[in-house]
Coordinates of C-alpha atoms in Angstrom, one line a residue:
Chain A
M645 CA 3.9 30.2 11.9
V646 CA 1.0 28.8 9.8
E647 CA 1.4 28.2 6.4
G648 CA -1.1 29.7 4.3
R649 CA -3.8 27.5 2.5
R650 CA -2.5 26.8 -1.4
L651 CA -4.6 29.0 -3.5
K652 CA -3.7 27.4 -6.7
P653 CA -1.0 24.6 -7.1
V654 CA 2.3 24.4 -7.5
T655 CA 3.5 22.7 -9.9
N656 CA 7.2 20.7 -9.5
V657 CA 8.8 21.3 -13.2
V658 CA 12.4 19.5 -12.8
S659 CA 14.8 18.7 -15.8
T660 CA 17.2 16.2 -14.8
K661 CA 16.8 12.6 -13.3
K662 CA 18.2 12.8 -10.2
E663 CA 15.5 15.6 -9.3
L664 CA 13.1 13.8 -10.9
I665 CA 13.5 11.0 -8.2
E666 CA 13.7 13.5 -5.5
A667 CA 10.8 14.5 -6.1
L668 CA 8.6 11.6 -6.4
P669 CA 6.1 11.1 -3.4
L670 CA 8.0 8.1 -1.2
T671 CA 4.0 7.1 -0.6
G672 CA 1.0 7.2 -2.1
S673 CA -0.8 6.2 -6.1
V674 CA 1.2 7.8 -9.1
G675 CA 0.0 8.1 -12.2
L676 CA 2.3 9.4 -15.4
V677 CA 0.9 11.5 -19.0
M678 CA 4.0 11.0 -21.3
T679 CA 3.6 13.6 -23.9
M680 CA 5.7 15.6 -26.0
G681 CA 4.4 18.3 -25.7
A682 CA 2.3 21.2 -27.7
L683 CA -0.6 20.2 -25.2
H684 CA -4.1 19.5 -26.6
A685 CA -8.1 19.2 -25.1
G686 CA -6.6 15.5 -25.7
H687 CA -3.9 15.7 -23.5
R688 CA -6.0 17.0 -21.0
Q689 CA -8.0 14.0 -20.3
L690 CA -5.3 11.6 -20.0
V691 CA -4.3 14.2 -16.8
D692 CA -7.7 14.6 -16.3
A693 CA -8.0 10.3 -16.0
A694 CA -4.1 10.3 -14.2
R695 CA -5.4 13.4 -11.4
K696 CA -8.7 11.4 -11.1
E697 CA -7.5 7.8 -10.1
N698 CA -3.9 9.1 -8.3
E699 CA -2.5 11.1 -5.6
T700 CA 0.3 12.2 -7.7
V701 CA 0.4 12.9 -11.1
V702 CA 2.9 13.3 -13.2
V703 CA 3.5 14.6 -16.5
S704 CA 6.4 14.3 -18.8
I705 CA 6.8 17.0 -21.6
Y706 CA 9.5 15.8 -24.5
V707 CA 10.2 15.4 -27.5
N708 CA 12.1 12.4 -28.2
P709 CA 14.3 12.3 -31.1
L710 CA 15.0 8.3 -31.2
Q711 CA 10.7 8.3 -32.7
F712 CA 11.0 10.6 -35.5
A713 CA 13.7 9.4 -38.8
P714 CA 16.2 11.8 -40.6
G715 CA 13.4 14.3 -43.1
E716 CA 10.9 14.0 -39.9
D717 CA 9.7 16.9 -37.9
F718 CA 11.6 16.9 -35.1
D719 CA 13.3 20.2 -35.5
T720 CA 9.9 21.9 -36.6
Y721 CA 7.5 19.7 -33.7
P722 CA 6.0 22.9 -31.7
R723 CA 7.8 23.3 -28.5
N724 CA 6.3 25.9 -25.8
L725 CA 7.0 24.7 -21.8
A726 CA 5.5 27.9 -20.9
Q727 CA 2.5 27.1 -22.3
D728 CA 2.0 23.7 -21.7
L729 CA 2.7 24.2 -18.3
E730 CA -0.5 26.1 -18.9
L731 CA -2.5 23.8 -20.1
L732 CA -1.6 21.4 -17.8
G733 CA -3.2 22.3 -14.6
D734 CA -3.6 20.8 -11.2
V735 CA -0.3 18.4 -12.0
D736 CA 2.3 18.0 -9.5
I737 CA 5.2 17.1 -11.2
V738 CA 6.8 18.0 -14.7
F739 CA 9.9 16.6 -15.3
A740 CA 10.8 18.4 -19.1
P741 CA 14.3 16.8 -19.9
T742 CA 16.9 17.7 -23.1
D743 CA 18.2 15.4 -25.1
E744 CA 21.9 15.2 -23.4
E745 CA 19.7 14.2 -19.6
M746 CA 17.6 11.7 -21.7
Y747 CA 20.8 9.8 -23.8
P748 CA 23.9 10.3 -22.6
R749 CA 25.3 8.4 -25.6
E750 CA 23.5 7.1 -28.5
P751 CA 21.4 4.0 -27.1
L752 CA 23.7 0.6 -27.1
V753 CA 21.1 -1.6 -25.8
R754 CA 17.8 -1.3 -27.1
V755 CA 14.1 -2.5 -27.1
N756 CA 13.0 -4.1 -30.2
P757 CA 9.3 -3.5 -30.0
G758 CA 9.5 -6.7 -32.7
E759 CA 7.8 -7.2 -35.6
V760 CA 4.2 -5.5 -34.9
A761 CA 5.9 -2.1 -35.2
T762 CA 7.0 -3.3 -39.1
R763 CA 3.4 -2.5 -39.7
F764 CA 1.2 0.3 -40.7
E765 CA 2.7 3.0 -38.5
G766 CA 5.8 1.2 -38.6
K767 CA 5.8 0.7 -42.2
T768 CA 5.6 4.0 -42.6
R769 CA 8.3 4.8 -40.2
P770 CA 10.0 1.7 -39.5
T771 CA 12.5 2.8 -36.4
H772 CA 9.7 4.6 -35.4
F773 CA 8.3 2.2 -32.0
A774 CA 11.6 1.6 -31.0
G775 CA 12.3 4.9 -30.5
V776 CA 9.3 5.2 -28.8
L777 CA 9.2 2.6 -26.6
Q778 CA 12.7 3.1 -25.5
V779 CA 11.9 6.8 -24.3
V780 CA 8.6 5.1 -22.8
A781 CA 10.9 2.1 -20.5
K782 CA 13.2 4.6 -19.1
V783 CA 10.2 7.5 -18.2
L784 CA 8.8 4.2 -16.7
N785 CA 11.9 3.1 -15.3
L786 CA 12.3 6.6 -13.5
V787 CA 8.9 7.5 -12.5
R788 CA 7.7 3.7 -12.5
P789 CA 4.3 5.1 -11.7
D790 CA 1.3 2.6 -10.3
R791 CA -0.6 4.0 -13.8
A792 CA 0.7 5.3 -16.7
Y793 CA -1.9 7.0 -19.3
F794 CA -2.4 6.7 -22.9
G795 CA -4.2 8.0 -26.0
Q796 CA -6.7 5.1 -27.4
K797 CA -5.5 7.9 -30.4
D798 CA -2.2 5.9 -31.1
A799 CA -4.0 2.5 -30.8
Q800 CA -0.7 0.6 -32.5
Q801 CA 1.9 2.9 -29.5
L802 CA -1.1 1.7 -27.1
A803 CA -0.6 -2.0 -27.7
L804 CA 3.2 -1.9 -28.2
V805 CA 3.6 -0.2 -25.0
R806 CA 1.3 -2.8 -23.4
T807 CA 3.4 -5.5 -25.0
M808 CA 6.8 -4.4 -23.3
V809 CA 4.9 -3.6 -20.0
A810 CA 4.0 -7.0 -20.0
D811 CA 7.0 -8.9 -21.4
L812 CA 9.5 -6.8 -19.6
D813 CA 7.2 -7.1 -16.2
M814 CA 6.8 -3.2 -15.6
R815 CA 5.0 -2.8 -12.3
T816 CA 2.4 -0.2 -13.9
N817 CA -1.2 -0.6 -15.2
I818 CA -1.2 1.0 -18.8
V819 CA -4.7 3.2 -18.6
A820 CA -6.5 3.7 -22.7
V821 CA -8.0 7.3 -22.7
P822 CA -10.9 7.5 -25.7
I823 CA -10.0 9.6 -28.5
V824 CA -11.4 13.5 -27.8
R825 CA -13.1 14.8 -30.5
E826 CA -14.2 18.6 -32.0
E827 CA -18.0 19.0 -32.8
S828 CA -17.4 18.1 -36.5
G829 CA -15.7 14.4 -35.6
L830 CA -12.1 15.5 -36.4
A831 CA -9.7 13.3 -33.2
L832 CA -7.5 15.6 -31.5
S833 CA -3.9 15.7 -32.4
S834 CA -0.9 17.8 -32.5
R835 CA -0.8 17.8 -36.3
N836 CA -4.1 19.5 -37.0
A837 CA -1.9 22.3 -36.2
Y838 CA -0.2 22.2 -39.7
L839 CA -3.9 21.7 -41.1
S840 CA -5.5 25.1 -43.3
T841 CA -8.9 25.4 -42.8
E842 CA -9.7 23.1 -46.4
E843 CA -7.6 20.3 -45.1
R844 CA -9.6 20.7 -42.0
N845 CA -12.9 19.1 -44.0
L846 CA -11.6 17.0 -46.2
A847 CA -9.3 15.3 -43.0
L848 CA -13.0 14.6 -41.9
A849 CA -13.2 11.4 -44.0
L850 CA -10.8 9.5 -42.5
V851 CA -13.4 10.3 -39.3
G852 CA -16.1 9.7 -41.7
S853 CA -15.6 6.2 -42.8
L854 CA -14.6 4.8 -39.9
R855 CA -18.3 6.0 -38.6
A856 CA -19.2 4.0 -41.8
A857 CA -17.3 1.1 -40.9
R858 CA -18.6 1.2 -37.3
E859 CA -22.8 0.9 -39.1
A860 CA -21.8 -1.3 -41.4
A861 CA -20.6 -4.3 -38.9
A862 CA -23.4 -3.3 -36.3
A863 CA -25.4 -4.0 -39.3
G864 CA -24.1 -7.6 -39.4
A865 CA -21.4 -7.4 -41.9
S866 CA -18.4 -9.0 -41.5
P867 CA -15.1 -8.5 -40.3
E868 CA -13.6 -8.2 -44.8
E869 CA -17.1 -6.1 -45.7
T870 CA -15.9 -4.1 -43.0
E871 CA -13.0 -2.9 -43.7
K872 CA -14.6 -2.9 -47.7
V873 CA -16.8 -0.8 -46.3
L874 CA -13.8 1.1 -44.7
S875 CA -10.9 1.6 -47.3
E876 CA -13.6 1.8 -50.0
A877 CA -15.1 5.4 -48.3
L878 CA -11.7 6.9 -47.8
E879 CA -10.6 6.4 -50.8
A880 CA -13.7 7.9 -52.3
A881 CA -12.8 11.1 -50.5
E882 CA -11.4 13.6 -52.0
G883 CA -8.2 15.1 -51.5
V884 CA -6.8 12.3 -49.3
A885 CA -3.7 9.8 -50.2
V886 CA -4.8 7.0 -48.0
D887 CA -1.8 5.1 -46.5
Y888 CA -3.6 2.2 -44.7
A889 CA -7.4 1.5 -43.7
T890 CA -8.1 -2.2 -42.1
I891 CA -9.5 -3.9 -39.6
V892 CA -7.2 -5.7 -37.0
N893 CA -6.9 -7.4 -33.7
P894 CA -7.2 -4.1 -31.4
D895 CA -4.5 -6.0 -28.6
T896 CA -2.7 -8.3 -31.6
F897 CA -2.9 -5.5 -34.4
Q898 CA -2.9 -8.7 -35.9
R899 CA -5.8 -8.9 -39.2
V900 CA -9.4 -9.8 -37.3
S901 CA -9.9 -12.8 -37.6
S902 CA -13.7 -14.0 -40.1
N903 CA -15.5 -15.1 -36.6
A904 CA -14.1 -11.8 -34.4
K905 CA -17.0 -10.2 -31.9
Q906 CA -14.8 -6.7 -32.0
G907 CA -12.1 -5.0 -33.9
L908 CA -10.7 -2.1 -34.0
G909 CA -10.7 0.2 -37.5
I910 CA -7.7 1.8 -38.1
V911 CA -6.6 4.4 -40.7
A912 CA -3.9 6.5 -42.2
A913 CA -4.0 9.5 -44.7
R914 CA -2.4 12.7 -45.9
V915 CA -4.5 15.6 -46.2
G916 CA -1.9 18.3 -47.9
P917 CA 1.3 17.5 -46.5
T918 CA 0.3 16.1 -43.5
R919 CA -0.1 12.4 -42.1
L920 CA -3.1 12.0 -39.6
I921 CA -4.0 8.4 -38.0
D922 CA -7.7 7.7 -36.5
N923 CA -9.5 4.3 -35.3
M924 CA -12.7 3.6 -33.6
E925 CA -13.7 0.2 -32.4
V926 CA -16.0 -1.6 -34.8
T927 CA -18.6 -4.9 -33.1
F928 CA -19.9 -7.4 -35.1
G929 CA -23.9 -7.6 -34.6
Chain B
M1072 CA 1.6 -13.1 24.2
V1073 CA 5.5 -12.1 23.2
E1074 CA 6.9 -13.9 20.4
G1075 CA 9.6 -16.2 20.9
R1076 CA 13.1 -15.0 18.9
R1077 CA 13.7 -16.8 15.6
L1078 CA 16.6 -18.5 15.8
K1079 CA 16.9 -19.5 12.6
P1080 CA 16.6 -17.7 10.2
V1081 CA 12.9 -17.8 7.4
T1082 CA 13.1 -17.5 3.5
N1083 CA 9.4 -17.3 2.4
V1084 CA 10.2 -19.1 -0.9
V1085 CA 8.1 -17.6 -4.1
S1086 CA 7.1 -19.1 -7.2
T1087 CA 5.2 -17.0 -8.9
K1088 CA 5.4 -12.7 -9.5
K1089 CA 2.3 -11.6 -7.4
E1090 CA 3.9 -13.4 -4.2
L1091 CA 6.8 -12.0 -5.4
I1092 CA 5.8 -8.2 -5.2
E1093 CA 3.7 -8.8 -1.9
A1094 CA 6.3 -10.2 -0.1
L1095 CA 9.1 -7.5 -0.6
P1096 CA 9.1 -5.3 2.3
L1097 CA 7.8 -1.5 1.3
T1098 CA 10.5 0.2 3.3
G1099 CA 14.1 -0.2 3.5
S1100 CA 16.9 -1.3 1.1
V1101 CA 16.8 -4.0 -1.1
G1102 CA 19.6 -6.1 -2.3
L1103 CA 18.8 -8.9 -5.1
V1104 CA 21.4 -12.6 -6.5
M1105 CA 19.6 -13.2 -9.8
T1106 CA 21.2 -17.2 -9.9
M1107 CA 20.3 -20.2 -12.5
G1108 CA 21.0 -21.8 -9.3
A1109 CA 23.2 -25.4 -9.1
L1110 CA 24.4 -23.3 -6.4
H1111 CA 28.2 -22.7 -5.1
A1112 CA 30.2 -20.4 -3.5
G1113 CA 30.7 -18.4 -6.0
H1114 CA 26.6 -17.8 -5.8
R1115 CA 27.5 -17.4 -1.3
Q1116 CA 29.7 -14.4 -1.4
L1117 CA 27.3 -12.4 -4.0
V1118 CA 24.5 -13.1 -1.4
D1119 CA 27.1 -12.2 1.3
A1120 CA 27.8 -9.1 -0.5
A1121 CA 23.6 -8.2 -0.7
R1122 CA 23.3 -9.4 2.4
K1123 CA 26.3 -6.6 4.0
E1124 CA 24.6 -4.0 2.3
N1125 CA 20.8 -4.5 2.6
E1126 CA 17.9 -4.4 4.7
T1127 CA 16.2 -7.1 2.7
V1128 CA 17.9 -9.7 0.3
V1129 CA 16.2 -11.3 -2.6
V1130 CA 17.5 -14.2 -4.3
S1131 CA 16.2 -15.4 -8.0
I1132 CA 17.1 -19.0 -8.7
Y1133 CA 15.8 -19.6 -12.3
V1134 CA 16.9 -21.2 -15.2
N1135 CA 15.8 -19.5 -18.5
P1136 CA 15.6 -21.0 -21.5
L1137 CA 15.4 -18.1 -23.5
Q1138 CA 19.1 -17.6 -22.6
F1139 CA 20.5 -21.4 -23.7
A1140 CA 20.2 -22.1 -27.5
P1141 CA 18.9 -25.6 -28.5
G1142 CA 21.1 -28.0 -28.0
E1143 CA 23.1 -26.3 -25.3
D1144 CA 22.8 -27.3 -21.6
F1145 CA 19.2 -26.2 -21.0
D1146 CA 17.8 -29.6 -20.1
T1147 CA 20.6 -31.4 -18.6
Y1148 CA 21.5 -27.9 -16.0
P1149 CA 21.6 -29.0 -12.7
R1150 CA 18.3 -28.2 -11.2
N1151 CA 18.4 -29.0 -7.1
L1152 CA 15.7 -26.5 -5.3
A1153 CA 16.0 -28.3 -1.5
Q1154 CA 19.4 -28.3 -2.4
D1155 CA 20.0 -24.5 -3.4
L1156 CA 18.1 -23.1 -1.0
E1157 CA 20.4 -25.3 2.5
L1158 CA 22.7 -23.0 0.6
L1159 CA 21.8 -20.2 0.6
G1160 CA 21.4 -19.2 4.2
D1161 CA 20.7 -16.4 6.0
V1162 CA 17.9 -15.1 3.0
D1163 CA 14.6 -12.9 3.0
I1164 CA 12.3 -13.4 0.0
V1165 CA 13.7 -17.0 -2.3
F1166 CA 11.8 -16.4 -6.2
A1167 CA 11.5 -19.9 -7.7
P1168 CA 9.4 -19.1 -10.7
T1169 CA 8.4 -21.5 -13.7
D1170 CA 8.9 -21.1 -16.9
E1171 CA 5.1 -20.1 -17.9
E1172 CA 5.1 -17.6 -15.1
M1173 CA 8.2 -15.9 -16.0
Y1174 CA 7.2 -15.9 -20.2
P1175 CA 3.3 -17.0 -20.5
R1176 CA 3.6 -16.6 -23.6
E1177 CA 6.7 -16.1 -26.0
P1178 CA 8.0 -12.8 -25.4
L1179 CA 6.9 -10.2 -28.5
V1180 CA 8.8 -7.3 -27.0
R1181 CA 12.2 -7.9 -26.0
V1182 CA 15.5 -6.6 -25.4
N1183 CA 18.3 -5.7 -27.9
P1184 CA 21.6 -5.9 -26.0
G1185 CA 23.5 -4.5 -29.3
E1186 CA 26.3 -5.3 -31.3
V1187 CA 29.1 -6.4 -27.8
A1188 CA 26.9 -8.8 -27.3
T1189 CA 27.8 -10.6 -31.0
R1190 CA 31.3 -10.6 -29.9
F1191 CA 32.6 -13.4 -27.4
E1192 CA 30.6 -15.2 -25.8
G1193 CA 27.5 -14.3 -28.5
K1194 CA 30.1 -15.1 -31.2
T1195 CA 29.6 -18.7 -29.9
R1196 CA 26.0 -18.0 -28.6
P1197 CA 24.6 -15.4 -30.2
T1198 CA 21.0 -15.4 -28.5
H1199 CA 22.7 -15.8 -24.9
F1200 CA 23.3 -12.3 -24.4
A1201 CA 19.3 -11.6 -26.0
G1202 CA 17.7 -14.0 -23.4
V1203 CA 20.2 -13.1 -20.2
L1204 CA 18.5 -9.4 -20.5
Q1205 CA 15.4 -9.9 -20.9
V1206 CA 15.0 -11.6 -17.8
V1207 CA 17.5 -9.5 -15.8
A1208 CA 15.2 -6.8 -17.0
K1209 CA 12.0 -9.0 -15.9
V1210 CA 13.1 -9.8 -13.1
L1211 CA 14.8 -5.7 -11.5
N1212 CA 11.4 -4.3 -12.8
L1213 CA 9.5 -6.8 -10.6
V1214 CA 12.0 -6.6 -8.0
R1215 CA 13.3 -2.9 -8.0
P1216 CA 15.6 -4.0 -5.8
D1217 CA 17.9 -1.0 -4.0
R1218 CA 20.9 -2.7 -6.0
A1219 CA 21.4 -5.9 -7.6
Y1220 CA 25.1 -8.4 -7.6
F1221 CA 26.5 -10.0 -9.8
G1222 CA 29.1 -11.8 -10.7
Q1223 CA 32.7 -10.6 -12.5
K1224 CA 33.4 -14.0 -13.5
D1225 CA 30.4 -13.3 -15.9
A1226 CA 32.4 -10.2 -16.7
Q1227 CA 30.7 -9.8 -20.3
Q1228 CA 27.5 -10.1 -18.9
L1229 CA 27.9 -7.1 -16.4
A1230 CA 29.2 -4.6 -18.8
L1231 CA 25.5 -5.5 -20.5
V1232 CA 23.9 -5.2 -17.5
R1233 CA 24.9 -2.1 -16.9
T1234 CA 25.2 -0.9 -20.1
M1235 CA 21.1 -1.9 -20.1
V1236 CA 20.9 0.0 -16.8
A1237 CA 22.5 2.9 -18.0
D1238 CA 19.8 3.3 -21.1
L1239 CA 16.4 1.7 -20.1
D1240 CA 17.4 3.7 -17.0
M1241 CA 16.8 1.2 -13.9
R1242 CA 16.4 2.6 -11.0
T1243 CA 19.0 -0.3 -9.9
N1244 CA 23.2 -0.4 -9.1
I1245 CA 24.3 -2.7 -10.3
V1246 CA 27.5 -4.0 -8.1
A1247 CA 30.1 -6.7 -9.2
V1248 CA 31.4 -9.4 -7.6
P1249 CA 35.0 -10.5 -7.5
I1250 CA 35.4 -14.0 -8.7
V1251 CA 35.8 -16.6 -6.2
R1252 CA 38.5 -19.2 -7.0
E1253 CA 39.8 -22.4 -5.6
E1254 CA 43.2 -22.6 -3.9
S1255 CA 44.2 -24.0 -7.4
G1256 CA 43.0 -21.5 -9.0
L1257 CA 40.0 -22.7 -10.6
A1258 CA 37.9 -19.2 -10.6
L1259 CA 34.5 -21.4 -9.5
S1260 CA 31.3 -22.0 -11.7
S1261 CA 28.2 -24.3 -11.7
R1262 CA 29.7 -26.0 -14.7
N1263 CA 32.9 -26.9 -13.0
A1264 CA 30.7 -30.4 -11.9
Y1265 CA 31.4 -31.7 -15.8
L1266 CA 34.9 -31.7 -15.3
S1267 CA 36.5 -35.5 -14.4
T1268 CA 39.3 -34.6 -11.7
E1269 CA 41.8 -34.8 -15.0
E1270 CA 40.1 -32.1 -16.9
R1271 CA 40.2 -29.4 -13.9
N1272 CA 44.1 -30.1 -13.8
L1273 CA 44.2 -28.9 -17.3
A1274 CA 41.7 -26.2 -17.0
L1275 CA 43.7 -24.7 -14.5
A1276 CA 45.2 -22.6 -18.2
L1277 CA 43.2 -20.5 -18.0
V1278 CA 44.1 -19.0 -14.9
G1279 CA 47.0 -19.3 -15.6
S1280 CA 47.4 -18.1 -19.4
L1281 CA 45.6 -14.5 -17.3
R1282 CA 47.7 -14.8 -14.5
A1283 CA 50.7 -14.9 -17.1
A1284 CA 49.3 -11.3 -19.0
R1285 CA 48.5 -9.9 -15.6
E1286 CA 52.1 -10.5 -15.0
A1287 CA 54.4 -9.3 -18.5
A1288 CA 51.7 -5.8 -18.1
A1289 CA 52.3 -4.5 -15.2
A1290 CA 56.2 -5.6 -16.0
G1291 CA 55.7 -3.3 -18.5
A1292 CA 54.1 -5.2 -21.4
S1293 CA 52.3 -2.9 -24.2
P1294 CA 48.3 -3.6 -24.4
E1295 CA 49.6 -6.5 -27.6
E1296 CA 52.1 -7.3 -26.0
T1297 CA 50.3 -8.5 -22.9
E1298 CA 47.6 -10.3 -25.2
K1299 CA 49.8 -11.8 -27.1
V1300 CA 51.8 -13.2 -23.9
L1301 CA 47.6 -14.7 -22.9
S1302 CA 47.5 -16.4 -26.0
E1303 CA 50.1 -18.5 -26.9
A1304 CA 49.9 -19.0 -23.0
L1305 CA 46.6 -20.6 -23.4
E1306 CA 47.6 -21.9 -27.6
A1307 CA 50.1 -23.9 -25.8
A1308 CA 48.6 -25.3 -22.9
E1309 CA 47.8 -28.9 -23.7
G1310 CA 44.0 -30.5 -23.7
V1311 CA 42.6 -27.0 -23.7
A1312 CA 41.3 -25.3 -27.4
V1313 CA 41.2 -21.8 -26.7
D1314 CA 38.3 -19.4 -28.2
Y1315 CA 39.3 -16.5 -27.8
A1316 CA 42.5 -15.1 -25.2
T1317 CA 42.5 -11.3 -25.9
I1318 CA 42.7 -8.1 -23.7
V1319 CA 39.1 -5.4 -24.2
N1320 CA 38.1 -2.2 -21.8
P1321 CA 36.3 -3.8 -19.7
D1322 CA 33.0 -1.3 -19.6
T1323 CA 32.6 -1.4 -23.1
F1324 CA 34.3 -4.5 -24.7
Q1325 CA 36.2 -2.9 -27.3
R1326 CA 40.0 -4.1 -27.9
V1327 CA 41.5 -2.1 -25.4
S1328 CA 43.5 1.1 -26.4
S1329 CA 47.2 0.8 -27.2
N1330 CA 47.6 3.8 -24.4
A1331 CA 45.3 1.9 -22.3
K1332 CA 46.5 2.1 -17.9
Q1333 CA 44.5 -0.7 -17.2
G1334 CA 42.4 -3.5 -19.2
L1335 CA 40.1 -7.1 -19.1
G1336 CA 42.1 -9.7 -20.0
I1337 CA 39.2 -12.5 -21.6
V1338 CA 39.3 -16.2 -22.2
A1339 CA 37.5 -18.8 -23.3
A1340 CA 38.7 -22.7 -24.1
R1341 CA 37.1 -25.7 -24.1
V1342 CA 38.3 -28.1 -21.0
G1343 CA 37.0 -31.8 -23.0
P1344 CA 33.7 -31.0 -23.8
T1345 CA 32.9 -28.1 -21.1
R1346 CA 33.6 -24.2 -22.1
L1347 CA 34.7 -22.4 -19.3
I1348 CA 35.8 -19.2 -18.9
D1349 CA 37.7 -16.4 -16.7
N1350 CA 39.3 -13.5 -16.5
M1351 CA 41.7 -11.1 -14.2
E1352 CA 42.1 -7.0 -14.4
V1353 CA 45.9 -6.0 -16.0
T1354 CA 46.7 -3.0 -14.7
F1355 CA 50.2 -1.7 -17.3
G1356 CA 52.7 -0.6 -15.8

């Protein structure tokens, strides 16, 4: 019997580590995209990048409790596996474990993300990056991908994952995928679903301040002056409670040096009850 | 041309991570033995176990600075690669990196070994296990062995490595290899080289106290009574400064429960300037 041609890609959805490992191919490159579900066009961009560069694409869908603090939105975080699978398109393996599967016990040995994780996003979420790195380490160790794709949107997470991979000698290339924006400029985020129409407009202040900073830098502003443009633009915006607005070195997340050629503008602010982040590269001209 | 039969095993000695990864086979099982050199018959036991169960045997030889505290014997720790290679016998790959290769910078993301690492060996060496787990994570991630062999001699290290592998989902089986003892009963250790003839005799108090505890347990002593036998026997020995002598659960290194069937006797003591450890399983009969 001749097997019919596959008209539609068949995704292998697995929920245990054992099934995951058995589903992995013995040869050929593997690309990994880690998500918490609630997929949008930004995730799709990660999957498309993985699809282009790898023979096998693995997507994990898991809302990692370890990266949420008590009082954060772990319980209300949107979960809809069926809808996520539809949005994913052509991937080979989806790993969607339960909490019991991922953490059969409270982990005793932990990834310590170091000092960078106490600043910016880590200041308001002191246990967040430790939880992120724990689950990223676990899934990288399970899948052993050639490449793992992370969004530039979560720039501090990206920097920390890169640092972990280097410091623990994990054999995976971390690939940064550019931020996807709506036509308005708003960076895509699962949390945009929480925004009212009015709040979506107010939220444009984040990208607006970053663009102002980029233009100032290109026009010759120093890092210090550029940071002033960024933070003043965001502080001036109505309906936006600024958490931080600064220029950092994109690899170390330390304050950018006075003679730097490049920096990363990073902003975080609350719009209504929703906390949003955004970032943009700036080149000092 | 027909290639001649290999009369003597050829060991591939590599010093960089890149060479190591390139030397690894694409198929077949890989066994890893991590050492700090100064090899003795105890290490040979690890290699023999790896040789029996795997197609490729990788041995790392690296004195890991991260697991020594200032004032410990990092600088004087015996290093003799040529002699180590001779003692190793039939292995396929030896990874002997420099400090610069292993740690191109001070690691920022660290393995946090948790509370167990603060007790027993960790009490006198508070940064020791963090350093051990960092380098074990790195080499496990580089080699990705099917099995890694650790000596039962360093029982707390073994328990912590097992905990890390579970909590970070590393796909390696950790195999414990029994303690090798001299005819006198003295557990083999690289640090035995520091002992004078007289100190070697005094050092027998460690194994003596463990044997007394084992016999007491077998004869019906409770865990508490067995611990008393162990610590009193070691305290009574001449020329031995006891650090700890206790019975623990071998997996958790927590105090063994009153109704346990099995426990692990663990002892540490200084004999002259040299600190020695030993351990033995006890079965409560």
